[in-house]
């Protein structure tokens, strides 16, 4: 009983943390309007907090994947999860791109805007170095050394190293078990450090929000409200209607219940405008939910590079916006070819503020160079649109993890119901709980003396 009350007190303290984040966001908005010059100077606070979170991403991904794969005896099982994940990501990205094109054609955003010389220069600056070939992208997945993936903060490089180490430990059998136990202890340490970093979230949220409001103000919003509001509505429809229906049909779960479970992560993303700031917590929460370690370890990091639904919607809607504003609307044939191109261009776009804008500029530079100058028109509201991009990307990856766990039968459905009902709260102090995950169950004597099975950690 005392243990349960101690856990309740710990959870209560974390509630104060997120109340402080909300207060910091409101204070940042107020300061941005009242003293824009001062607010802009606070931008390093937000940048510093996001960098602290990004510092932890590589260790979290490495530990999660190595523990997941190393504990699975059949390599084919891991390959099946990866193949299914990539196929799903490609399909949903295509659907998101198509939805962006349809809504863009209905709204006709960008009509009547004028392109100044200053705006042209901004667009050209965004395009510089923004595009890379498929070969460069693939070669970029290979790190310079085995440890450079951790120092350079590249998610896909860390994923590759973790896969190699995981399969190596898997092949070692019992000889690799001491290493796995050691990595398990390191994972607990990493999540504990992450939990400590979260206590400076209010400071980071205050600096990030104050800076963007101070930089942008309200002047740039009026003429660009159509595409901004249309983009937010499109993202909401994609998450709640398209992904929500898919989740309901496949798993029987309500998308609102899943998103409510991830409410603190959405608040963190909203205040930092970076879906990467919530990546480590998404891994921890999906494992706590009851999805197996291999599925979480492969689906979440891969999804952060290949399943960017919000970025996909943004790329097509913004492309149509730029073309309309430039007085050179895209024909149906050009829109289809642009969609195909953006399917490739959207892969590997990081979940960090500004990455979507750079990917847009790079894509137009390769596909329709004469439209690049118009990218400058969207710069004023890109920071506000990046919020919706990041939130949609995060929701898409959370839903994808549950779907793939269900398709591969690597999810504990009873545990999912318990967690979403609030009867198994997430441990905000350690971010990990021993023995969780779908395949890990422990026999427990039933009242009649027979052995029943109960999800570990329950």
XYZ file of C-alpha atoms in Angstrom:
458
model
C 0.000 0.000 0.000
C 2.862 2.332 0.847
C 4.495 1.551 -2.502
C 1.295 2.465 -4.336
C 0.959 5.767 -2.456
C 4.608 6.584 -3.198
C 3.966 6.010 -6.905
C 0.936 8.291 -6.726
C 3.017 11.074 -5.179
C 5.624 10.700 -7.940
C 2.942 10.965 -10.610
C 1.488 14.035 -8.941
C 4.839 15.834 -9.156
C 4.998 15.217 -12.914
C 1.513 16.720 -13.278
C 2.914 19.984 -11.905
C 5.645 19.828 -14.547
C 3.186 19.799 -17.435
C 0.992 22.443 -15.830
C 4.160 24.546 -15.726
C 4.719 23.856 -19.447
C 1.226 25.153 -20.285
C 1.807 28.253 -18.141
C 5.179 28.799 -19.834
C 3.598 28.601 -23.301
C 0.967 31.206 -22.374
C 3.635 33.452 -20.827
C 5.792 33.095 -23.940
C 2.912 34.126 -26.218
C 2.178 37.156 -24.024
C 5.823 38.235 -24.030
C 6.066 37.731 -27.792
C 3.266 40.230 -28.374
C 4.255 42.654 -25.594
C 8.026 42.811 -26.216
C 8.954 41.163 -29.547
C 12.590 42.284 -29.364
C 13.137 40.696 -25.962
C 11.198 37.555 -26.957
C 13.380 36.877 -30.007
C 16.475 36.953 -27.815
C 15.058 34.017 -25.803
C 15.194 31.646 -28.780
C 18.350 29.854 -27.455
C 16.302 28.594 -24.487
C 14.039 26.594 -26.784
C 16.927 25.480 -28.988
C 18.912 24.347 -25.963
C 16.053 22.224 -24.604
C 15.437 20.525 -27.959
C 19.174 19.828 -28.247
C 19.144 18.219 -24.794
C 16.360 15.877 -25.914
C 18.082 15.131 -29.241
C 21.224 14.266 -27.284
C 19.314 11.304 -25.795
C 17.720 9.988 -29.006
C 20.632 7.872 -30.256
C 21.231 6.067 -26.917
C 17.495 5.400 -26.521
C 17.150 3.974 -30.045
C 20.325 1.887 -29.698
C 19.329 0.320 -26.371
C 15.733 -0.333 -27.441
C 16.600 -2.013 -30.740
C 19.510 -4.066 -29.395
C 17.431 -5.361 -26.472
C 14.493 -6.094 -28.761
C 16.405 -7.929 -31.487
C 18.931 -9.554 -29.170
C 16.157 -11.237 -27.209
C 14.441 -12.622 -30.348
C 15.815 -15.949 -31.508
C 14.543 -15.820 -35.109
C 15.990 -13.138 -37.376
C 13.169 -13.662 -39.889
C 10.725 -12.256 -37.343
C 12.623 -8.940 -37.249
C 12.776 -8.854 -41.062
C 9.030 -9.393 -41.303
C 8.360 -6.468 -38.952
C 10.708 -4.188 -40.909
C 9.248 -5.144 -44.292
C 5.677 -4.651 -43.092
C 6.582 -1.290 -41.528
C 8.220 0.055 -44.700
C 5.305 -1.118 -46.872
C 2.807 0.590 -44.551
C 4.874 3.802 -44.419
C 5.035 4.011 -48.214
C 1.282 3.471 -48.553
C 0.263 6.012 -45.904
C 2.728 8.642 -47.162
C 1.185 8.291 -50.624
C -2.314 8.663 -49.164
C -1.225 11.768 -47.202
C 0.339 13.320 -50.319
C -2.813 12.627 -52.345
C -5.028 14.198 -49.648
C -2.809 17.287 -49.679
C -3.240 17.595 -53.455
C -7.030 17.198 -53.274
C -7.459 19.826 -50.532
C -5.019 22.167 -52.285
C -7.061 21.985 -55.478
C -10.261 22.726 -53.567
C -8.873 25.711 -51.617
C -6.708 27.227 -54.388
C -4.368 28.826 -51.814
C -1.914 31.496 -52.872
C -4.150 33.376 -55.291
C -3.621 37.132 -55.270
C -0.323 37.235 -53.396
C 2.511 39.364 -54.735
C 6.102 38.178 -54.978
C 8.706 40.764 -53.948
C 12.450 40.639 -54.599
C 13.092 40.061 -50.885
C 10.798 37.022 -50.891
C 12.589 35.619 -53.944
C 15.915 35.782 -52.129
C 14.482 33.942 -49.110
C 13.211 31.136 -51.350
C 16.577 30.772 -53.073
C 18.352 30.599 -49.703
C 16.070 27.769 -48.534
C 16.820 25.746 -51.672
C 20.599 25.855 -51.261
C 21.823 22.408 -50.366
C 18.314 21.241 -49.492
C 18.090 18.472 -52.072
C 20.099 15.292 -52.228
C 20.040 12.328 -54.561
C 18.723 8.913 -53.569
C 22.270 7.531 -53.703
C 23.511 10.252 -51.327
C 20.611 9.500 -48.991
C 21.394 5.766 -48.932
C 25.138 6.300 -48.450
C 24.338 8.740 -45.658
C 22.796 5.886 -43.666
C 26.283 4.360 -43.239
C 28.180 6.078 -40.402
C 31.851 6.988 -40.686
C 32.702 4.784 -37.697
C 30.770 2.441 -35.429
C 30.377 5.161 -32.804
C 30.038 8.255 -35.004
C 26.287 7.612 -35.364
C 25.965 8.507 -31.673
C 28.073 11.656 -31.919
C 26.437 12.981 -35.120
C 22.862 12.337 -33.958
C 21.730 10.638 -37.179
C 18.673 8.475 -36.481
C 19.065 6.146 -39.478
C 22.782 5.651 -38.800
C 22.004 4.726 -35.189
C 19.291 2.378 -36.448
C 21.785 0.591 -38.737
C 24.410 0.171 -35.990
C 21.773 -1.052 -33.515
C 20.453 -3.605 -36.022
C 23.968 -4.960 -36.638
C 24.734 -5.210 -32.916
C 21.322 -6.757 -32.195
C 21.724 -9.448 -34.847
C 25.307 -10.115 -33.680
C 24.118 -10.656 -30.097
C 21.304 -12.808 -31.407
C 23.829 -15.024 -33.215
C 26.006 -15.269 -30.079
C 23.192 -16.994 -28.165
C 23.819 -17.460 -24.440
C 27.298 -15.897 -24.750
C 25.633 -12.582 -25.556
C 23.282 -12.566 -22.570
C 25.688 -10.695 -20.211
C 26.001 -7.953 -22.839
C 22.209 -7.757 -23.142
C 21.860 -7.437 -19.375
C 24.452 -4.647 -19.392
C 22.618 -2.778 -22.155
C 19.397 -3.210 -20.150
C 21.020 -1.376 -17.221
C 22.291 1.327 -19.588
C 18.752 1.768 -20.935
C 17.445 2.421 -17.419
C 20.202 4.984 -16.899
C 19.425 6.708 -20.211
C 15.708 6.987 -19.421
C 16.483 8.300 -15.940
C 18.646 11.049 -17.474
C 15.825 11.811 -19.918
C 13.361 12.140 -17.037
C 15.730 14.643 -15.381
C 15.983 16.689 -18.601
C 12.190 16.906 -18.804
C 12.133 19.140 -15.724
C 13.559 22.023 -17.773
C 10.753 21.660 -20.354
C 8.895 24.787 -19.104
C 12.016 26.915 -19.698
C 12.454 25.501 -23.209
C 8.765 25.936 -24.037
C 8.794 29.554 -22.836
C 11.827 30.458 -24.965
C 10.618 28.656 -28.100
C 7.098 30.099 -28.113
C 8.184 33.615 -27.158
C 10.733 33.683 -29.995
C 8.348 32.529 -32.723
C 5.604 34.970 -31.685
C 8.147 37.777 -31.447
C 9.573 36.985 -34.901
C 6.268 36.504 -36.704
C 3.649 38.615 -34.949
C 0.223 38.748 -36.607
C 0.977 40.705 -39.769
C 2.115 37.678 -41.771
C -0.866 35.606 -40.734
C -3.812 37.451 -42.279
C -2.994 36.999 -45.977
C -1.785 33.440 -45.433
C -4.626 32.280 -43.181
C -6.287 30.198 -45.916
C -3.438 27.754 -46.400
C -2.576 27.671 -42.688
C -6.117 26.901 -41.517
C -6.677 24.538 -44.436
C -3.484 22.673 -43.561
C -4.476 22.270 -39.904
C -7.945 20.983 -40.880
C -6.440 18.562 -43.402
C -4.009 17.159 -40.828
C -6.844 16.728 -38.310
C -9.022 14.920 -40.877
C -6.138 12.633 -41.815
C -5.423 11.653 -38.198
C -8.983 11.339 -36.877
C -10.779 10.081 -40.002
C -8.232 8.145 -42.081
C -5.881 6.825 -39.400
C -8.636 6.688 -36.775
C -10.829 4.504 -38.987
C -7.887 2.228 -39.817
C -7.013 1.858 -36.129
C -10.639 1.058 -35.237
C -11.030 -1.548 -37.987
C -7.715 -3.318 -37.328
C -7.476 -3.137 -33.520
C -10.893 -2.039 -32.261
C -9.229 0.833 -30.366
C -10.540 4.391 -30.268
C -7.998 6.850 -31.667
C -9.022 9.453 -29.064
C -8.092 7.058 -26.237
C -4.645 6.455 -27.748
C -4.008 10.155 -28.336
C -5.172 10.966 -24.808
C -2.596 8.469 -23.495
C 0.041 10.446 -25.429
C -1.284 13.853 -24.317
C 1.901 14.963 -22.558
C 3.972 14.161 -25.621
C 1.660 16.270 -27.796
C 2.058 19.171 -25.365
C 5.834 18.787 -25.543
C 5.753 18.800 -29.365
C 3.412 21.787 -29.453
C 5.740 23.820 -27.247
C 8.969 22.880 -29.070
C 7.606 22.401 -32.634
C 9.742 19.258 -32.928
C 8.408 15.710 -33.057
C 11.921 14.495 -32.234
C 11.590 15.982 -28.748
C 9.012 13.273 -27.971
C 10.701 10.348 -29.763
C 12.328 8.780 -26.658
C 9.089 9.072 -24.700
C 7.101 7.511 -27.582
C 9.392 4.469 -27.491
C 8.950 4.131 -23.723
C 5.173 4.628 -23.860
C 4.604 2.185 -26.735
C 6.511 -0.495 -24.826
C 4.509 0.295 -21.678
C 1.309 0.084 -23.743
C 2.066 -3.565 -24.532
C 3.753 -3.531 -27.955
C 6.820 -5.805 -28.062
C 10.345 -4.392 -27.957
C 11.313 -5.537 -31.497
C 8.227 -3.897 -33.048
C 8.694 -0.641 -31.114
C 12.459 -0.602 -31.701
C 12.112 -0.984 -35.456
C 8.845 0.839 -36.205
C 9.303 4.077 -34.228
C 12.853 5.090 -35.333
C 12.189 4.026 -38.938
C 8.881 5.866 -38.931
C 10.609 9.085 -37.889
C 12.427 9.031 -41.237
C 9.938 7.263 -43.516
C 6.470 7.878 -42.067
C 6.140 11.659 -42.080
C 2.440 12.028 -42.892
C 2.231 15.665 -41.791
C 5.270 16.583 -43.877
C 3.747 14.778 -46.886
C 0.501 16.780 -46.657
C 2.510 19.981 -46.208
C 4.725 19.345 -49.253
C 1.840 18.970 -51.702
C -0.344 21.768 -50.287
C 2.616 24.152 -50.076
C 3.690 23.290 -53.628
C 0.227 24.154 -54.948
C 0.251 27.325 -52.842
C 3.579 28.452 -54.315
C 2.470 27.658 -57.879
C -0.779 29.638 -57.436
C 1.065 32.575 -55.890
C 3.556 32.598 -58.761
C 0.697 32.714 -61.277
C 1.764 29.365 -62.748
C -0.741 26.750 -61.469
C 0.207 23.109 -61.881
C -1.694 20.987 -64.416
C -3.124 17.616 -63.374
C -0.233 15.793 -65.051
C 2.313 17.984 -63.264
C 0.557 17.391 -59.965
C 0.747 13.609 -60.409
C 4.437 13.727 -61.294
C 5.023 16.072 -58.354
C 3.254 13.603 -56.060
C 5.540 10.780 -57.218
C 8.598 12.970 -56.745
C 7.526 14.117 -53.278
C 7.048 10.489 -52.156
C 10.829 10.197 -52.510
C 11.661 13.747 -51.415
C 9.687 13.404 -48.170
C 11.729 10.406 -46.994
C 14.429 11.223 -44.518
C 13.094 14.711 -43.716
C 13.911 15.185 -40.058
C 11.180 16.006 -37.548
C 12.851 19.302 -36.658
C 11.622 22.846 -37.199
C 12.437 24.095 -40.712
C 13.163 20.683 -42.245
C 9.834 20.673 -44.103
C 10.574 24.074 -45.629
C 14.021 22.947 -46.787
C 12.582 19.739 -48.253
C 9.926 21.773 -50.103
C 12.552 24.107 -51.549
C 14.814 21.203 -52.518
C 11.942 19.317 -54.140
C 10.839 22.303 -56.201
C 14.463 23.011 -57.156
C 14.722 19.520 -58.664
C 11.208 19.340 -60.122
C 10.119 22.913 -61.003
C 13.103 25.286 -60.513
C 11.085 28.323 -61.631
C 8.859 27.951 -58.552
C 11.654 28.035 -55.954
C 11.497 31.837 -55.618
C 7.945 31.517 -54.297
C 9.041 29.470 -51.263
C 9.799 32.753 -49.517
C 6.057 33.490 -49.404
C 5.460 30.699 -46.925
C 8.389 31.423 -44.608
C 6.310 33.759 -42.416
C 3.866 31.034 -41.397
C 6.074 27.951 -41.783
C 6.870 27.930 -38.060
C 3.148 27.744 -37.253
C 2.587 25.025 -39.866
C 5.513 23.057 -38.503
C 3.482 22.554 -35.316
C 0.804 20.669 -37.276
C 3.458 18.771 -39.252
C 5.164 17.563 -36.088
C 1.901 16.642 -34.315
C 0.639 14.710 -37.360
C 3.964 12.913 -37.843
C 3.960 11.872 -34.179
C 0.344 10.669 -34.211
C 0.970 8.737 -37.429
C 3.956 6.911 -35.949
C 2.137 6.078 -32.705
C -0.818 4.613 -34.617
C 1.545 2.768 -37.001
C 3.301 1.095 -34.050
C 0.005 -0.233 -32.667
C -1.144 -1.390 -36.120
C 2.085 -3.219 -36.928
C 2.139 -4.771 -33.465
C -1.393 -6.068 -34.118
C -0.618 -7.408 -37.607
C 2.478 -9.242 -36.374
C 0.689 -10.457 -33.194
C 3.339 -8.709 -31.089
C 0.974 -6.805 -28.817
C -0.676 -7.617 -25.505
C -4.277 -6.543 -26.132
C -5.351 -7.015 -22.521
C -2.535 -4.758 -21.366
C -3.447 -2.151 -23.993
C -6.983 -1.949 -22.621
C -5.691 -1.673 -19.043
C -3.209 1.084 -19.929
C -5.657 3.144 -22.012
C -8.254 2.823 -19.248
C -5.753 4.366 -16.825
C -5.433 1.316 -14.592
C -1.732 0.841 -15.442
C -0.224 4.365 -15.303
C 3.059 5.125 -17.027
C 6.002 5.637 -14.647
C 7.080 9.231 -15.310
C 10.079 8.904 -12.972
C 11.972 6.103 -14.751
C 10.115 5.954 -18.111
C 10.612 2.170 -18.022
C 8.973 -0.702 -16.215
C 10.467 -4.163 -15.908
C 9.026 -6.998 -17.869
C 6.624 -5.084 -20.071
C 5.834 -5.839 -23.704
C 3.583 -8.210 -25.565
C 5.570 -11.445 -25.783
C 6.906 -11.331 -22.259
C 4.442 -13.082 -19.959
C 4.906 -14.860 -16.679
C 2.934 -17.819 -15.340
C 0.898 -17.079 -12.282
C -0.992 -19.639 -10.178
C -4.747 -19.335 -10.547
C -7.082 -19.756 -7.577
C -7.854 -23.327 -8.673
C -4.166 -24.198 -8.722
C -3.763 -24.155 -12.502
C -1.292 -21.848 -14.212
C -2.751 -18.744 -15.769
C -0.885 -16.203 -17.850
C -0.705 -12.565 -16.977
C 1.168 -9.811 -18.812
C 4.473 -9.150 -17.125
C 4.636 -5.927 -15.238
C 0.904 -5.936 -14.476
